[in-house]
Short mmCIF file of C-alpha atoms in Angstrom, two decimals:
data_model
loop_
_atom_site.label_atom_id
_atom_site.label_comp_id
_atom_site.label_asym_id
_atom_site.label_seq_id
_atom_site.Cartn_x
_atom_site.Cartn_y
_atom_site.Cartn_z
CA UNK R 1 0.00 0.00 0.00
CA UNK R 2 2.97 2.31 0.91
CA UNK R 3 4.73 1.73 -2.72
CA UNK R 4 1.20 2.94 -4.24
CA UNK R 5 1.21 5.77 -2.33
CA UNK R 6 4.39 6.98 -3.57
CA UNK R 7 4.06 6.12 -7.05
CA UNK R 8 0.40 8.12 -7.00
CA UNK R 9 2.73 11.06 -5.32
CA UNK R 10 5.53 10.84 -7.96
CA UNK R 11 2.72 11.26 -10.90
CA UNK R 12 0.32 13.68 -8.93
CA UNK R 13 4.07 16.33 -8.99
CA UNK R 14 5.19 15.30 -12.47
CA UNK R 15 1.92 15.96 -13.71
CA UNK R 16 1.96 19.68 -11.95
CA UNK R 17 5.16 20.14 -13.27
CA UNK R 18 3.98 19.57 -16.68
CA UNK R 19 0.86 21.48 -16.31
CA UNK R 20 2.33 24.50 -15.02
CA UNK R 21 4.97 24.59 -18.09
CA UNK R 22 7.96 23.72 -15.78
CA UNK R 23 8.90 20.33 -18.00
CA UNK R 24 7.60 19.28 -21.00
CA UNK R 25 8.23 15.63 -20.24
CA UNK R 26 10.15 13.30 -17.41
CA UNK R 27 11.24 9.79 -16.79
CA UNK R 28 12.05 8.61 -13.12
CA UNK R 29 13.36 5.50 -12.55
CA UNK R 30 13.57 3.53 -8.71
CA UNK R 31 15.51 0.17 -8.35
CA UNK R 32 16.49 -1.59 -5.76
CA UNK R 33 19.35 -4.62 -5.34
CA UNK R 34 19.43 -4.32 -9.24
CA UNK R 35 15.56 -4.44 -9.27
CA UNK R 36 13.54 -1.95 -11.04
CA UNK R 37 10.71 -1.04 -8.79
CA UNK R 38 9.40 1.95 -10.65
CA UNK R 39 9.44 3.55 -13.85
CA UNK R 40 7.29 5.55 -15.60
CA UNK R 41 7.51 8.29 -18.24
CA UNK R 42 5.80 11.71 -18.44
CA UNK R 43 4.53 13.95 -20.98
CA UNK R 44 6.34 14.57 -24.27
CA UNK R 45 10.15 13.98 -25.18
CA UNK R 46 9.14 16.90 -28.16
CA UNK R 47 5.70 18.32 -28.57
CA UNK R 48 6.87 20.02 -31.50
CA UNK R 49 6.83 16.84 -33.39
CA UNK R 50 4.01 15.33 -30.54
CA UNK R 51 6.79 12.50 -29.64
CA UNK R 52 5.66 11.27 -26.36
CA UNK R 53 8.47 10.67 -23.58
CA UNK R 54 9.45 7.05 -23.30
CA UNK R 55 11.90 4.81 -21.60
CA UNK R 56 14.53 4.45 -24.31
CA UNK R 57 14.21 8.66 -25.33
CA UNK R 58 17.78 10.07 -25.52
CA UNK R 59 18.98 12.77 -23.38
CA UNK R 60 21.28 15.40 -23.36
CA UNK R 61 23.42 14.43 -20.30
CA UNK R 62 25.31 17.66 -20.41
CA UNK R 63 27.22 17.24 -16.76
CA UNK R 64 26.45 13.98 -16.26
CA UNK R 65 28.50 12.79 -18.46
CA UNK R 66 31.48 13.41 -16.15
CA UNK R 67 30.71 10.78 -14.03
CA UNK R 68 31.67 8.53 -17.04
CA UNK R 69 35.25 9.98 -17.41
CA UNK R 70 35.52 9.59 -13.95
CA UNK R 71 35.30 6.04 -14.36
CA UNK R 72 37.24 5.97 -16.90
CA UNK R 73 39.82 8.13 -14.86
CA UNK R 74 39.99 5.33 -12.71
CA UNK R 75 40.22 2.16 -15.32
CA UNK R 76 43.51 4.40 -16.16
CA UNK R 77 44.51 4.69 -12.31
CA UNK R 78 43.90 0.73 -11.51
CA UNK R 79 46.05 0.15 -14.44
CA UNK R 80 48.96 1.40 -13.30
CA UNK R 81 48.92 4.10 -16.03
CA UNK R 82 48.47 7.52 -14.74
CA UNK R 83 49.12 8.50 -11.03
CA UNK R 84 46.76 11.07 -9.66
CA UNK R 85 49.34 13.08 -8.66
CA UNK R 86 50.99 13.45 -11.79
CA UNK R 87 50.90 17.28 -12.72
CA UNK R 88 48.97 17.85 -15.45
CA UNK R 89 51.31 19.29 -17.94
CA UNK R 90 53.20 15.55 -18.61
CA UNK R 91 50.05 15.12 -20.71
CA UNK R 92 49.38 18.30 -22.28
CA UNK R 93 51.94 21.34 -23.17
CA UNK R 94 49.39 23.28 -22.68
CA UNK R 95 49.22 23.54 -19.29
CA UNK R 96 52.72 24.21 -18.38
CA UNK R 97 53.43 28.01 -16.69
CA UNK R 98 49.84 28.91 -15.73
CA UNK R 99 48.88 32.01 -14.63
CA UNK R 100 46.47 32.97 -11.30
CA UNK R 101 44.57 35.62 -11.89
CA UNK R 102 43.73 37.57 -8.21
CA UNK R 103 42.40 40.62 -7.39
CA UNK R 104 46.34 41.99 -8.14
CA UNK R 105 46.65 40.85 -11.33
CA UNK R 106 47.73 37.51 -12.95
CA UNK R 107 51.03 36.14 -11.44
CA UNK R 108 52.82 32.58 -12.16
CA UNK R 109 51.52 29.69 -9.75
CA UNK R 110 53.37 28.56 -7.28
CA UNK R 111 52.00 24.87 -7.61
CA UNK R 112 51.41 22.62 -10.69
CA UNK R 113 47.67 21.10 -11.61
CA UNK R 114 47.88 17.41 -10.90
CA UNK R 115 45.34 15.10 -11.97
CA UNK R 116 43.64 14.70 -8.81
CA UNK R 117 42.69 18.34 -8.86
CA UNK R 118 40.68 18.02 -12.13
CA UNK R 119 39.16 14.82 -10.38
CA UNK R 120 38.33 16.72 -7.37
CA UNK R 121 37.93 20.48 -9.20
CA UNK R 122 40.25 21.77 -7.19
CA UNK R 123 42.78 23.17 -10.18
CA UNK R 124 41.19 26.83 -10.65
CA UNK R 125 39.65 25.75 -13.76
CA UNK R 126 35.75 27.48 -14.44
CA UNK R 127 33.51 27.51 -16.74
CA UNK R 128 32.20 30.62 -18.81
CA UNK R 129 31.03 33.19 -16.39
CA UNK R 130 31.55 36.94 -16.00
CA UNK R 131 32.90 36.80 -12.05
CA UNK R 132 36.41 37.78 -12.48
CA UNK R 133 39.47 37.57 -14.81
CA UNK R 134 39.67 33.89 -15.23
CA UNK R 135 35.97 33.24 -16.04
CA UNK R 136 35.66 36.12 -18.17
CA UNK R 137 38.62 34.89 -20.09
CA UNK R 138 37.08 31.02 -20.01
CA UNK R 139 33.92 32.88 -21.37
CA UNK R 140 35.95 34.34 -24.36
CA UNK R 141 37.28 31.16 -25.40
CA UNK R 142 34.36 29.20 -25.60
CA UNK R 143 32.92 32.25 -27.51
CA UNK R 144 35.83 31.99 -29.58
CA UNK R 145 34.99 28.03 -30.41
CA UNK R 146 31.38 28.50 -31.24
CA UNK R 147 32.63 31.24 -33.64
CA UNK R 148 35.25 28.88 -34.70
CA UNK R 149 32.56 26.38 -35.40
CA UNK R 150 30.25 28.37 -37.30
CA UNK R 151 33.36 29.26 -39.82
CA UNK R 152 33.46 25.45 -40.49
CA UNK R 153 37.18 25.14 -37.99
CA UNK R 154 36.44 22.79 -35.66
CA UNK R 155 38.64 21.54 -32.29
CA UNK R 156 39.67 18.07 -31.61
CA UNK R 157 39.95 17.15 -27.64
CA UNK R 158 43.51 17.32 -27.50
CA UNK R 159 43.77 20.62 -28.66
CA UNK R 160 40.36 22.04 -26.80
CA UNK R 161 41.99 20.77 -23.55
CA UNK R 162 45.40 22.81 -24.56
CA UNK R 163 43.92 25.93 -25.10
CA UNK R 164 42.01 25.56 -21.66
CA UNK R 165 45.28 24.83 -20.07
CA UNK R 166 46.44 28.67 -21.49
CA UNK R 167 43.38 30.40 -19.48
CA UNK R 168 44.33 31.95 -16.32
CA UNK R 169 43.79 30.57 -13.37
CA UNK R 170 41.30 31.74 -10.51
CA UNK R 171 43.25 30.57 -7.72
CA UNK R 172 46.78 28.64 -6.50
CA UNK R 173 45.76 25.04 -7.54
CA UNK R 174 44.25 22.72 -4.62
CA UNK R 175 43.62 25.61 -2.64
CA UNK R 176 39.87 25.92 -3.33
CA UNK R 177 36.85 24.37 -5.00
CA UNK R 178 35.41 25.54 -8.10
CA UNK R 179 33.08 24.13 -11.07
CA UNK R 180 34.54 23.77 -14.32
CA UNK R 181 36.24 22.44 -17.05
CA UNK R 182 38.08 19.64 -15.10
CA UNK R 183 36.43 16.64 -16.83
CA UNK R 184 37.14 18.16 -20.35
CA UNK R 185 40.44 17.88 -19.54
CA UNK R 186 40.72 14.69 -17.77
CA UNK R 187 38.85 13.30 -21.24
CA UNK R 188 42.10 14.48 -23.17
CA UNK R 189 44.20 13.16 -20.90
CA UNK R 190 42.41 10.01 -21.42
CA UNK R 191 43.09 10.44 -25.31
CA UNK R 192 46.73 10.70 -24.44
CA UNK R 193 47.55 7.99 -22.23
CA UNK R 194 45.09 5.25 -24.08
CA UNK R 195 46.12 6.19 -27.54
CA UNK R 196 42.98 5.83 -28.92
CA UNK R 197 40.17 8.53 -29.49
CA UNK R 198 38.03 9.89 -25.99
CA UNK R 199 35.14 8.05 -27.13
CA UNK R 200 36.39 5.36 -28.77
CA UNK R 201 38.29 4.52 -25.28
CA UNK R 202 34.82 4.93 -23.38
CA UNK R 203 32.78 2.73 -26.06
CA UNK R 204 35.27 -0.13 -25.96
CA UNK R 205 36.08 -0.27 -22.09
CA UNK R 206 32.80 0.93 -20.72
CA UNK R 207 29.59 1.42 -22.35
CA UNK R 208 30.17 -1.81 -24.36
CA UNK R 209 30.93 -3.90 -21.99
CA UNK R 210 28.26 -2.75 -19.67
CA UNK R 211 25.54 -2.71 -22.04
CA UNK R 212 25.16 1.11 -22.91
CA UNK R 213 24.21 0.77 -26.52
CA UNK R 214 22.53 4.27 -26.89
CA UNK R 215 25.21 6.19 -25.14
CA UNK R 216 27.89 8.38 -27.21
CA UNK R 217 28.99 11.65 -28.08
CA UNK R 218 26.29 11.66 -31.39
CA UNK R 219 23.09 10.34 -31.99
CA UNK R 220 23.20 7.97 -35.40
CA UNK R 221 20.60 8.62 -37.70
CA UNK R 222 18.39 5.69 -37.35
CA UNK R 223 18.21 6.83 -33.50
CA UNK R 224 17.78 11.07 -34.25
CA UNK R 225 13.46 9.99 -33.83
CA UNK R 226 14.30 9.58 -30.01
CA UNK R 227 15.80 12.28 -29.19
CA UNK R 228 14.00 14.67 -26.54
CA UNK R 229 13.90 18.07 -27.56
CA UNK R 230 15.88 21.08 -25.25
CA UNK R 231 13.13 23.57 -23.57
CA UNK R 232 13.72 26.54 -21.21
CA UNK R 233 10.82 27.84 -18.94
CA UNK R 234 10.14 31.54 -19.55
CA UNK R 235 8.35 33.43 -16.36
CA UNK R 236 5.04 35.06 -17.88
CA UNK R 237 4.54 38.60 -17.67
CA UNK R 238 0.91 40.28 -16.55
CA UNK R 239 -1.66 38.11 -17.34
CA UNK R 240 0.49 36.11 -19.64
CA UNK R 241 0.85 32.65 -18.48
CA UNK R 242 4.42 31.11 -18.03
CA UNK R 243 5.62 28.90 -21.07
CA UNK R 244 8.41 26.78 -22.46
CA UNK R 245 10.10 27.82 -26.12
CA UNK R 246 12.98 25.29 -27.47
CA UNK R 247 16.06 26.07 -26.80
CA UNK R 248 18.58 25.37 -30.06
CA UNK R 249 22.14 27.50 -29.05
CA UNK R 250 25.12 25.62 -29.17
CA UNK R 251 26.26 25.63 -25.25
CA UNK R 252 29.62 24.39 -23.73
CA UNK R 253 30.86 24.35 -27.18
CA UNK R 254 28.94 21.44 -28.39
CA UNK R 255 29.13 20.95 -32.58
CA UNK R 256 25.72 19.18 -32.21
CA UNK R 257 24.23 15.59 -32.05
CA UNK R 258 23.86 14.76 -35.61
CA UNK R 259 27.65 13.31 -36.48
CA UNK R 260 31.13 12.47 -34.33
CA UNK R 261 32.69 15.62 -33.18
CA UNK R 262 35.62 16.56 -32.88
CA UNK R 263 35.80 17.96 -29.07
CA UNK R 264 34.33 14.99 -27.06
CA UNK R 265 33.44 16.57 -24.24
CA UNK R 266 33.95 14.73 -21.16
CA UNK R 267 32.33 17.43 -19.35
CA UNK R 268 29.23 17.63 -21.30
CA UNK R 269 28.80 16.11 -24.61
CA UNK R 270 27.17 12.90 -23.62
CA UNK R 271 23.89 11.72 -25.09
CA UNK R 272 22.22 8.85 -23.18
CA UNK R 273 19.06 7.37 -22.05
CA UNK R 274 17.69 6.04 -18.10
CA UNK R 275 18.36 2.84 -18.87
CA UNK R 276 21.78 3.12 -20.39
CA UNK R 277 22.61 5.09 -16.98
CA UNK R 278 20.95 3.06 -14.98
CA UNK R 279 22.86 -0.10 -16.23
CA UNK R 280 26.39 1.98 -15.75
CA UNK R 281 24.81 3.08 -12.10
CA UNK R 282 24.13 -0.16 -10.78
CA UNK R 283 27.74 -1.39 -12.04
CA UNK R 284 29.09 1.20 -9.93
CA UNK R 285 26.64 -0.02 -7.03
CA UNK R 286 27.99 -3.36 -7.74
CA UNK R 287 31.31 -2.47 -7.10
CA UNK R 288 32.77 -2.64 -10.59
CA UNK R 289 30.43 -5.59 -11.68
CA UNK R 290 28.06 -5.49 -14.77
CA UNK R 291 24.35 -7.07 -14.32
CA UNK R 292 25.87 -10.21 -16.01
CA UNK R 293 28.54 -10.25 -14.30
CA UNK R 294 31.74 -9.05 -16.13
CA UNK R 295 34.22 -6.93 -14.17
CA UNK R 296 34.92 -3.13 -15.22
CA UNK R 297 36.57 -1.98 -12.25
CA UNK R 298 38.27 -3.05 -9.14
CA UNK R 299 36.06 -3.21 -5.86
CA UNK R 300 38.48 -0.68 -4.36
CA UNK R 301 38.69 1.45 -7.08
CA UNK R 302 34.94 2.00 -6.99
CA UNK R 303 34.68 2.84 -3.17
CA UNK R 304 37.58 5.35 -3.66
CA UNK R 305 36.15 6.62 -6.80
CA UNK R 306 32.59 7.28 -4.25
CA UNK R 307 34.61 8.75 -1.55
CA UNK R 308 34.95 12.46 -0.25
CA UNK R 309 37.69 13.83 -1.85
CA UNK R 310 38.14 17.43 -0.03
CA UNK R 311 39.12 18.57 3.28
CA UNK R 312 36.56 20.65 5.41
CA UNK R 313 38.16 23.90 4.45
CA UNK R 314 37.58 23.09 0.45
CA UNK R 315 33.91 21.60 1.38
CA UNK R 316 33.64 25.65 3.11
CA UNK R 317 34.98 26.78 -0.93
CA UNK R 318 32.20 25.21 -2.62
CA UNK R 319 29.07 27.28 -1.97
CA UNK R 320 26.41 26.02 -3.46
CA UNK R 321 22.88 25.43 -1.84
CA UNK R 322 22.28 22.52 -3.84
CA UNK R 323 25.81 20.25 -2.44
CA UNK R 324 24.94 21.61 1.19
CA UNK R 325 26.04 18.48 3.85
CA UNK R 326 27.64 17.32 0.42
CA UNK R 327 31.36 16.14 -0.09
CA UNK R 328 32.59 15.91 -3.42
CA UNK R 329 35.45 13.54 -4.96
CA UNK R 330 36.14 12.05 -8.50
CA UNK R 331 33.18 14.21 -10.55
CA UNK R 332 30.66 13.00 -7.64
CA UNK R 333 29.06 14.75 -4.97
CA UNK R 334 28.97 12.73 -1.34
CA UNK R 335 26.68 13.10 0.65
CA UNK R 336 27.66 13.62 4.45
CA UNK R 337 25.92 15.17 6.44
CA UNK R 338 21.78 13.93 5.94
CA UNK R 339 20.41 16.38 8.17
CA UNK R 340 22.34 19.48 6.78
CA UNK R 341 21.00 18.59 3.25
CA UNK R 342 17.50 18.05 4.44
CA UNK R 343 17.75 14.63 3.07
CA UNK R 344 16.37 11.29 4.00
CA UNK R 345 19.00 9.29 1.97
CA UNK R 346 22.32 8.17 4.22
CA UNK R 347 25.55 9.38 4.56
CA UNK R 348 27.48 8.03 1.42
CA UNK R 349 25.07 8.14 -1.32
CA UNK R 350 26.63 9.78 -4.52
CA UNK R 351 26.33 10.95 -8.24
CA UNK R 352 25.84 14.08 -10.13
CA UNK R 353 23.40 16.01 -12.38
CA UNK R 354 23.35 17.58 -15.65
CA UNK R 355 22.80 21.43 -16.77
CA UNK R 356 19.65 20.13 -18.52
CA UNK R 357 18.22 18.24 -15.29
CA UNK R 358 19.26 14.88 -15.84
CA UNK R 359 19.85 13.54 -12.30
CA UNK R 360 21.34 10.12 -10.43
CA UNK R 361 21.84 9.11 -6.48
CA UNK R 362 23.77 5.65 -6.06
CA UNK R 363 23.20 4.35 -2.22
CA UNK R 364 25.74 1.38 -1.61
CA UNK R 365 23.79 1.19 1.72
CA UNK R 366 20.65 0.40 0.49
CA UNK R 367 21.87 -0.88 -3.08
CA UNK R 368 19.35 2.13 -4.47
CA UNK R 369 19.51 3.76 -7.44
CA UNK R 370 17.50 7.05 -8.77
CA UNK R 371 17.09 8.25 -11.58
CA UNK R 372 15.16 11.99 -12.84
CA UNK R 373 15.51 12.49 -16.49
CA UNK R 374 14.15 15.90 -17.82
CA UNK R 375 15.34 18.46 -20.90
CA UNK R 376 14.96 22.18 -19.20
CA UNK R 377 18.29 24.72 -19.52
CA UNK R 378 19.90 25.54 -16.12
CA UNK R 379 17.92 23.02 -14.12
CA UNK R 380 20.78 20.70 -12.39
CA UNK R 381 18.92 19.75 -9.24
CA UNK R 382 15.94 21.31 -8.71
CA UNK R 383 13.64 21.49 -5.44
CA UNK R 384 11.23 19.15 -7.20
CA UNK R 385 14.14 16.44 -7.51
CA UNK R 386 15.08 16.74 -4.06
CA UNK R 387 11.19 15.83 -3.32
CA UNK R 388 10.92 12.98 -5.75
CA UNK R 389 14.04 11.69 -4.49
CA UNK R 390 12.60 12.03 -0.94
CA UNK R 391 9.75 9.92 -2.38
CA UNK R 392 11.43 7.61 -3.80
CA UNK R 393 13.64 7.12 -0.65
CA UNK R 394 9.81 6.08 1.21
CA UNK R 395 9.09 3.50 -1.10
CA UNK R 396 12.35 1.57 1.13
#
């Protein structure tokens, strides 16, 4: 009786969301011990075309898709070929004699970038913003690219990653916390080290082998008919009632979904579907072990890969609401303090969440796994995840 009670709770909110022009469409996904307990889709992957949502839509993961390089971070790391406190210059030129911008002026660092601080975004890398001197300059390059891309030049990772590693930075590496363009990087290092192409490492040593067949950096053709449409929720003014419009701007420097690009993001270019993530989810909940059975990674790898990552005085760097009572470690936030984040999942559960609202939680406690799949810009985790995921969390 309980379980129906949630399930009627999870539908009665998506519906309101859908009705009030928050979402045009959701799926949410509960399992338990590898068992999916719920699933259900919502309203319309693209009412443009009037394509309902449905299990095996594809997604924009946007952010999400770091938590696949950090796995792939670690296949490198169990192998014995990169050490995570290797500066980050023995990989790319770019990166050697960075600058820290302050509120002096730009000045040489007095510490290298290591791996470990892209991992943990501790390296002073941001993304595009207008706060200071080094996101204002991160903000000019990636204006730089999509101009780039419109001229027909395009950027492979390699190179991308290089011309990051000539920003400025906006502090003394490992000294602080701050969101940015760590996994891009740690995706070209990948390229590096494994010889082979970003993607082309992640399809043959990951999504392959754990069953991910709709998950890439493109959509192919034959798959384009499933892929959800990108809205953003515009406020309505007077008696104007709020709406959604599609939203069709290149973003993060993405060349679009149609054919292989040339920067594969590992910060954002990810298309996927709930399924596909919750396959690679409950392999992490496994400990490294597929559904069938086939080992990806090392039991020991995975619970360091889960694990806080940051002292208390970078925890006191990272600001935002949404990771309060939150660690964070290897692309992942960690939860740690329950009753600080106003959360009824416990201490240890981790994941991350996409600029576009896709959304996992992995609870090695519990063996739990949610999943909240929606297509709105600048959602990441929004108040009505937190209470599905609190719903979710009563159907235990």
């Amino acid at each position: 009786m309980m379980d129906k009670i949630q399930e009627e709770m999870i539908e009665r909110l998506m519906q309101e969301e859908i009705s009030a022009q928050h979402i045009a469409g959701a799926n949410v996904l509960v399992s338990v011990k590898g068992n999916v307990i719920y699933q259900n889709s919502f309203g319309m992957a693209d009412r443009e075309k009037n394509m309902p949502m449905r299990r095996d839509t594809i997604f924009k993961m946007f952010s999400m898709s770091k938590m696949a390089t950090a796995a792939a971070a670690m296949l490198l790391f169990e192998r014995g070929r990169i050490d995570l406190y290797d500066p980050v210059e023995n990989y790319l030129e770019g990166f050697k004699n960075p600058i820290v911008y302050d509120e002096n002026g730009g000045h040489p660092a007095q510490h290298k970038m290591l791996i470990r601080d892209l991992l943990n975004m501790t390296g002073g890398l941001s993304y595009p913003e207008e706060t200071n001197g080094a996101t204002r300059a991160t903000d000019a390059l990636f204006k730089e690219i999509v101009k780039e891309q419109e001229n027909g030049k395009t950027t492979p990772t390699v190179e991308m990653a290089n011309r990051i590693g000539q920003l400025p930075l906006g502090f003394e590496p490992g000294t602080a916390w701050k969101y940015g363009t760590s996994a891009d990087v740690m995706g070209a290092i990948v390229e590096v080290v494994s010889g082979m192409r970003f993607g082309e490492f992640l399809r043959r040593e990951i999504f392959e082998p754990v069953g991910m067949t709709d998950t890439g950096f493109y959509v192919p053709a034959e798959k384009m008919n499933r892929l959800a449409m990108t809205y953003r929720h515009i406020d309505g003014e007077g008696t104007a009632p709020d709406r959604l419009e599609t939203f069709t701007d290149n973003h993060l420097g993405m060349e679009g979904y149609e054919k292989a690009p040339s920067f594969e993001s590992g910060g954002a270019g990810l298309t996927s579907t709930i399924e596909d993530y919750r396959k690679f989810g409950q392999m992490l909940l496994n400990e490294g072990t597929t559904i069938e059975g086939r080992r990806i990674l090392g039991r020991e790898t995975v619970r360091f890969l889960r694990s806080n990552q940051l002292t208390a005085q970078l925890i006191d760097s990272m600001g935002w609401e949404s990771l309060r009572g939150y660690g964070y470690g290897n692309f992942n936030r960690v939860l740690l303090d329950p009753a600080a984040a106003g959360s009824n999942a416990p201490a240890g559960v981790y994941g991350w969440d996409g600029w576009l609202g896709t959304y996992i939680t992995l609870d090695p406690t519990n063996d739990f796994l949610f999943e909240y799949f929606i297509q709105l810009c600048d959602a990441g985790t929004t108040p009505v995840t937190r209470k599905l995921r609190a719903i979710a969390y009563g159907m235990l």
